[in-house]
Structure formats: structure tokens, C-alpha cells
Coordinates of C-alpha atoms in Angstrom, one line a residue:
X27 CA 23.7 8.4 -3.3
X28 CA 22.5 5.3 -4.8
X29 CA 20.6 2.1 -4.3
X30 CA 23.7 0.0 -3.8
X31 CA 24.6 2.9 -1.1
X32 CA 21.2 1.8 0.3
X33 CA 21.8 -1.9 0.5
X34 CA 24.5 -1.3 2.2
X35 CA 23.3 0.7 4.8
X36 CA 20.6 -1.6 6.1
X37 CA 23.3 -4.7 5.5
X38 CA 25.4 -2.7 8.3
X39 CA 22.0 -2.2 10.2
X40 CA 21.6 -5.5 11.0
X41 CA 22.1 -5.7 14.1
X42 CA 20.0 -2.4 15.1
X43 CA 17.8 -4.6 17.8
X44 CA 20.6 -6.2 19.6
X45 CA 22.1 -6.1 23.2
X46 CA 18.2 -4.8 24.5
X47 CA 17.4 -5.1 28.4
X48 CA 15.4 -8.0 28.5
X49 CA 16.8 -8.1 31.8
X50 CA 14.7 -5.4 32.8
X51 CA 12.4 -6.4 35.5
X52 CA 9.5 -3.3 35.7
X53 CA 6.1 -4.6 34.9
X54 CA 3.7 -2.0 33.4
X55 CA 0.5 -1.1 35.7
X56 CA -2.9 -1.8 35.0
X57 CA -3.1 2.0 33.8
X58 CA -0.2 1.4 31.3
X59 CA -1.4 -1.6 30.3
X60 CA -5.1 0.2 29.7
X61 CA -3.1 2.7 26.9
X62 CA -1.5 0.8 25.0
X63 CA -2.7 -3.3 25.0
X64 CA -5.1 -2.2 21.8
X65 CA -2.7 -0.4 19.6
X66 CA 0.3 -2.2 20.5
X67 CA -0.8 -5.6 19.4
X68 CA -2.0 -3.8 15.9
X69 CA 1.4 -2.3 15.3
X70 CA 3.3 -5.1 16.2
X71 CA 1.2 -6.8 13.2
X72 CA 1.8 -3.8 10.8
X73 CA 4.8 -4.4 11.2
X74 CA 5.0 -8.2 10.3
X75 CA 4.2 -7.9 6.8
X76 CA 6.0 -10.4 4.5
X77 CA 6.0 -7.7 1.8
X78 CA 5.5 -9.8 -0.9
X79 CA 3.9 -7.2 -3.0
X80 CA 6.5 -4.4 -2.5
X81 CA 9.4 -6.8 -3.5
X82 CA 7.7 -8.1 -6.6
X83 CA 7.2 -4.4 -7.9
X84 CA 11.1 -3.9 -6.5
X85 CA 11.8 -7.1 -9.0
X86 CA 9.6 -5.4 -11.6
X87 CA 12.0 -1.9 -11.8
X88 CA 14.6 -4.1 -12.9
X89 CA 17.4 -2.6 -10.4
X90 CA 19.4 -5.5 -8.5
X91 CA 20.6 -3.0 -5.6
X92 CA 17.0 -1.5 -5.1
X93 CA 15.7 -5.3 -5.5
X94 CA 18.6 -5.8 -2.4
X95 CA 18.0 -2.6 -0.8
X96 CA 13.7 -3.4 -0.5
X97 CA 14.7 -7.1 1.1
X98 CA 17.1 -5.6 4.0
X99 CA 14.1 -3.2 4.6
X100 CA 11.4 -5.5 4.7
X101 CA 14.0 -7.8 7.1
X102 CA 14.0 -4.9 9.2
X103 CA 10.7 -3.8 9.9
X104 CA 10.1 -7.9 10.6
X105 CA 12.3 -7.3 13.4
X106 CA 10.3 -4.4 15.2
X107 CA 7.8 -7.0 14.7
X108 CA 10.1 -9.4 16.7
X109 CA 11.1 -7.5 19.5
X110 CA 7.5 -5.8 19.6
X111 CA 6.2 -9.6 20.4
X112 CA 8.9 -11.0 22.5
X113 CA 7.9 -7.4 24.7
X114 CA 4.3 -8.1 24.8
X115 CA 4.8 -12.1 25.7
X116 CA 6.7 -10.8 28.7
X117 CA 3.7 -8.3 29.9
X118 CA 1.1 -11.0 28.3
X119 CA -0.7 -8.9 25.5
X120 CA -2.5 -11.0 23.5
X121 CA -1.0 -11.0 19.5
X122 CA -3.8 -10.4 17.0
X123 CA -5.4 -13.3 15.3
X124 CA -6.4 -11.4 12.0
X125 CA -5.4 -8.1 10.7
X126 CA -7.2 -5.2 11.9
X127 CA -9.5 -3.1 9.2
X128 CA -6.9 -0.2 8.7
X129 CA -4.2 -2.3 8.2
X130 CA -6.1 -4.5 5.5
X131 CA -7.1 -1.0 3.8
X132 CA -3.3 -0.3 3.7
X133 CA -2.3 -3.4 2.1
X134 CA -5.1 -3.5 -0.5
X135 CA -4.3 0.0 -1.7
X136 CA -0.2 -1.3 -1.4
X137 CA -1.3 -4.5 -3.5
X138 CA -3.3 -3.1 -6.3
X139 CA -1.2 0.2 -6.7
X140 CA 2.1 1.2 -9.1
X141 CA 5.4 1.0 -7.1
X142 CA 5.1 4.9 -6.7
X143 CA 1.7 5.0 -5.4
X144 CA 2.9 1.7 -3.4
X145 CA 5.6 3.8 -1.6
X146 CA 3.2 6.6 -0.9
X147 CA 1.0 4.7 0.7
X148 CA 3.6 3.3 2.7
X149 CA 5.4 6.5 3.5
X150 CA 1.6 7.4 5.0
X151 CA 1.8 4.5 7.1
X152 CA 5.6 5.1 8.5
X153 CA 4.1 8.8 9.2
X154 CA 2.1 7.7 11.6
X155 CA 4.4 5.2 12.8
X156 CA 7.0 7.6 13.6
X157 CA 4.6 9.8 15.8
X158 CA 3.0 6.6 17.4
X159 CA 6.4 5.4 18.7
X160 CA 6.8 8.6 20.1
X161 CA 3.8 8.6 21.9
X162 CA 4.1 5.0 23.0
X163 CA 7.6 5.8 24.1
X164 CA 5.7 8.2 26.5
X165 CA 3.2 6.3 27.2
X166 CA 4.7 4.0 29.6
X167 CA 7.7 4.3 32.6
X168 CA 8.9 0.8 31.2
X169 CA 12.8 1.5 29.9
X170 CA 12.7 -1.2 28.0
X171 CA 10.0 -0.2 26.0
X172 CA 11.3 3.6 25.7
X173 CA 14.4 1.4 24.5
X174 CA 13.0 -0.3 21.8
X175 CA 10.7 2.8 20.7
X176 CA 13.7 4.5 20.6
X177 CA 15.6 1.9 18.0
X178 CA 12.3 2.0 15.9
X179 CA 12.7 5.7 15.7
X180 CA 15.8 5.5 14.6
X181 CA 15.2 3.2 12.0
X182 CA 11.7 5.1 11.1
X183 CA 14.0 8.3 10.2
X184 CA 16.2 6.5 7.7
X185 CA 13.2 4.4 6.2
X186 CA 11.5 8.4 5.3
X187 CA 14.9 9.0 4.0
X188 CA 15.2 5.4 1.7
X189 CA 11.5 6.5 0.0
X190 CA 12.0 9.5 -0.5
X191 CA 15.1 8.8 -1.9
X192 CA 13.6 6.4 -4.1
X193 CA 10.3 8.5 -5.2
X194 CA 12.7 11.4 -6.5
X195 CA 14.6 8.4 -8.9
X196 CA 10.9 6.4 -10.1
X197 CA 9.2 10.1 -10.6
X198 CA 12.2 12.0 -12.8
X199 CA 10.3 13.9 -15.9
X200 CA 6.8 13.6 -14.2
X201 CA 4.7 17.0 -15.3
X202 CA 4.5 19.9 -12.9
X203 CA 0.6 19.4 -12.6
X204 CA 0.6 15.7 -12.0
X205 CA 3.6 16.2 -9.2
X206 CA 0.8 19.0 -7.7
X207 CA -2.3 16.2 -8.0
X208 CA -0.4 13.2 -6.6
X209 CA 1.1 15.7 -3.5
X210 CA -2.9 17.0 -3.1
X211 CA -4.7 13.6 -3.0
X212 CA -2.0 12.0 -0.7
X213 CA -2.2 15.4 1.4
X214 CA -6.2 14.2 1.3
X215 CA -5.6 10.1 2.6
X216 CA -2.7 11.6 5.1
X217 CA -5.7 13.6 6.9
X218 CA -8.1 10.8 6.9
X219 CA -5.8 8.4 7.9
X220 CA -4.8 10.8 10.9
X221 CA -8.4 11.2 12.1
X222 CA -9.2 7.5 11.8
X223 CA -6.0 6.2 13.6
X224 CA -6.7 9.2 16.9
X225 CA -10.5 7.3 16.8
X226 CA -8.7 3.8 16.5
X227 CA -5.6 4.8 18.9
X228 CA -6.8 7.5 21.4
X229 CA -5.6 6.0 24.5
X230 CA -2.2 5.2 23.7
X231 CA -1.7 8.7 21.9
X232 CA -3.7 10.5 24.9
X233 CA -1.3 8.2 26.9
X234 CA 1.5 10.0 25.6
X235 CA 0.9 13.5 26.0
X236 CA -0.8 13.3 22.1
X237 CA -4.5 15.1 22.1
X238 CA -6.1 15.2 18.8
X239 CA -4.9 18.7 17.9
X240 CA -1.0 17.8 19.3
X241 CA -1.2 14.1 17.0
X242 CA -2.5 16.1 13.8
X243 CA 0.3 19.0 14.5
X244 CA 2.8 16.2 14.7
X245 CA 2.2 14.0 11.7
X246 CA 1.6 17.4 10.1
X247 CA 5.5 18.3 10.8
X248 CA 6.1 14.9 9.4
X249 CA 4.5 15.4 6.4
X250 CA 6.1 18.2 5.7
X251 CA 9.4 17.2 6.3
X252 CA 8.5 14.4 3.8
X253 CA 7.7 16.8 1.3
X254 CA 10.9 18.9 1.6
X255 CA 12.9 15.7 1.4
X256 CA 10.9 14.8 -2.1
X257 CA 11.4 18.4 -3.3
X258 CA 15.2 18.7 -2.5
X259 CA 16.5 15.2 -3.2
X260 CA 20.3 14.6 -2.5
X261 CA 21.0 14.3 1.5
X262 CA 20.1 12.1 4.4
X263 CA 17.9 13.9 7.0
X264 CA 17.5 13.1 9.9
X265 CA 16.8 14.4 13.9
X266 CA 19.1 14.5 16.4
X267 CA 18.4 12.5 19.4
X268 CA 19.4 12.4 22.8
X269 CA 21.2 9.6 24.6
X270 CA 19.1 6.7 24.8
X271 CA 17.5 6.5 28.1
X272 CA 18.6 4.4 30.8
X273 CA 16.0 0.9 31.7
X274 CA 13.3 2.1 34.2
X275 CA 14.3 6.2 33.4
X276 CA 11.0 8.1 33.8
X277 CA 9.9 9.3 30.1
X278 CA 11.0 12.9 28.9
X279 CA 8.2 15.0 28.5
X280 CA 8.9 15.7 24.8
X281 CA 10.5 13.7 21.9
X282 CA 11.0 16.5 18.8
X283 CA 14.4 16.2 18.2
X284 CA 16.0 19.1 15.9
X285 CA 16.5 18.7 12.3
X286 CA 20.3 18.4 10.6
X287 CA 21.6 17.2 7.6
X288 CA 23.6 14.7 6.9
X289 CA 26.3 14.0 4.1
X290 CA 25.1 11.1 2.1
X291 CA 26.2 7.6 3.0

């Protein structure tokens, strides 16, 4: 596995948000609007970023594939950002004007950090991503919005796998004890981050069948699964998901998908 193998994988991924059903004509109730017109509007934003930062430190390392690799990525979280708009013009939520406070925090410790503490940061934000979708996905009887969680889920997986992939390369030869410190104080922001975004996000998580215990359980099992993937470097992991459900299906009860593994690409 390499970072040309990388590039190449989100080149081929291009076209991961196509052929959606915009066609879909369900409207979400006032109760489904009520869960999820805060927090959807602030991940649709997290989503935007330009990622100027990360691709400078990406120019920094000196590698041309990773330097490729980081731009595809960036591309495609820019286009959960898309289709995450073009959804909420259709229902008319209101796009923010201004960041909101958590994701300024995020940036400012992305900005001002080294490329590994960068991609930790980040891999805390795609944590919580990946549960949020889930419960979003729940959230709502719109299909087209299970549809485009379900994408972003998809994606979410292989972005774990891509910085993970690329912690294990930057962090070769690090010390025993400063592997255990860095895993403890990102163990340390990965709580408070969880407790801050079920005050900041409550609704939509409740929404979808998330309570505070059931949200910290799940990024929990993320975390970990992060952790395994930064201990035993070498394949892709990801979860196997069912068939992506029809427009207007009523939401499964559940999303927790089992875990295989993958050869490498």
C-alpha cells in the first residue's frame, strides 16, 4: 500500500456522489425538520473547508503522491459539502453565515499543529462524523437523505483508513512512551469533544435513536477501531453494509455494520 495507491483510489472515487434521487419528492415534517436544521447546516460547513493548511503541510513532507492523494480528499469531502447544500436548498435550511465555535476550535488546533497532530485532530473530527451520519441517516424517513448519508459513510470508512494509513508512515521510530502520551491525550480531546458535540447536537443524535450513553458507546467503537488500525498497519478495513436503501424506505433501526478486512488496493 502506498500513497500513489491512495491517489488512485479517490481519482476512481470521483464520481461517488452521482446518479442521487433528486427526483425524490418526500418533504421532511416539521418534527424532522426540528432534529436536524441546527446540526445539519454546521456539518455541511465542516465539510466545506478549503484545506489550505492540511495541503501546505502535505507539500511540506515532500511526497508528490501524498501531496496528490491529500487534494482528491480534500475534493471529496467538498462534495459532501455540495450535495449536503443542494439537499438543504430543496427543504430551505438556512446555510450558516460564519463558522460555528467547535468547528473554529478544530481548525485552529489543525492550523497551528505538525502534520501528525493535524491528522489526529482530524481523524477526531471524522469520528464523530461517522456516528453523526449514522444518526442523521436515522433521523429522518427522507430516502434521499438516507441516500446521501449512506455515500458519506462510505467514504467516511476509507478516509479512517487513508490517516491511519498515513500516521503509521509519518510516526515510524517514535519511542514507546511518546506513542502511549499522544494515544492518552487524544483519548482525553476525543471525550470532550464527544460530550460537547451531544450538548451541541442532541436533537439530531436523540433523533436517531443516539442518547448520550448510546453516542459515547458509538464513537467509543470508533475510536477503537482507529487504534487497531494505527497498531496493525497494512490492510483496508472496512464494514460491511447493506444494500443502499430504496428513496422514501423507512430507516433501519440500526446502522453497525460488521467488521472485515480487505486486501490492500
Amino acid at each position: 500500500m502506498t500513497f500513489s495507491d491512495w491517489a488512485n483510489y479517490f481519482s476512481a472515487n470521483q464520481n461517488h456522489l452521482d446518479n442521487l434521487s433528486w427526483d425524490d419528492t418526500y418533504r421532511l415534517t416539521e418534527r424532522e425538520l426540528r432534529a436536524i436544521r441546527y446540526s445539519l447546516p454546521q456539518f455541511q460547513q465542516g465539510e466545506h473547508s478549503e484545506g489550505k493548511h492540511l495541503y501546505q503541510k502535505a507539500k511540506d513532507l515532500g511526497d508528490p503522491d501524498y501531496v496528490a492523494a491529500i487534494r482528491l480528499f480534500i475534493r471529496e469531502e467538498q462534495g459532501h459539502a455540495r450535495v449536503l447544500g443542494q439537499y438543504m436548498a430543496i427543504h430551505q435550511l438556512s446555510r450558516l453565515c460564519k463558522s460555528s465555535g467547535l468547528d473554529k476550535v478544530f481548525r485552529w488546533l489543525r492550523q497551528w499543529a505538525s502534520l501528525e497532530h493535524t491528522l489526529r485532530v482530524l481523524l477526531t473530527a471524522e469520528i464523530i462524523a461517522a456516528v453523526y451520519y449514522q444518526a442523521l441517516y436515522q433521523a429522518t424517513y427522507s430516502g434521499l437523505l438516507q441516500q446521501i448519508c449512506r455515500r458519506i459513510l462510505r467514504d467516511e470508512e476509507m478516509h479512517l483508513n487513508f490517516q491511519c494509513f498515513t500516521l503509521t508512515q509519518i510516526t515510524r521510530g517514535q519511542s514507546a512512551l511518546r506513542r502511549w502520551a499522544t494515544r492518552q491525550a487524544y483519548r482525553t480531546l476525543m471525550a470532550g469533544t464527544t460530550l460537547v458535540v451531544w450538548v451541541t447536537y442532541h436533537r439530531t443524535l436523540r433523533a436517531g435513536g443516539f442518547g448520550l450513553l448510546a453516542f459515547a458507546d458509538a464513537v467509543s467503537v470508533e475510536f477503537g477501531r482507529v487504534e487497531e488500525m494505527l497498531a496493525a498497519p497494512g490492510g483496508i478495513s472496512v464494514r460491511e453494509q447493506t444494500v443502499e436503501s430504496p428513496v422514501s424506505a423507512k430507516p433501519s433501526p440500526t446502522f453497525q455494520p460488521t467488521s472485515v478486512e480487505l486486501q490492500p488496493l
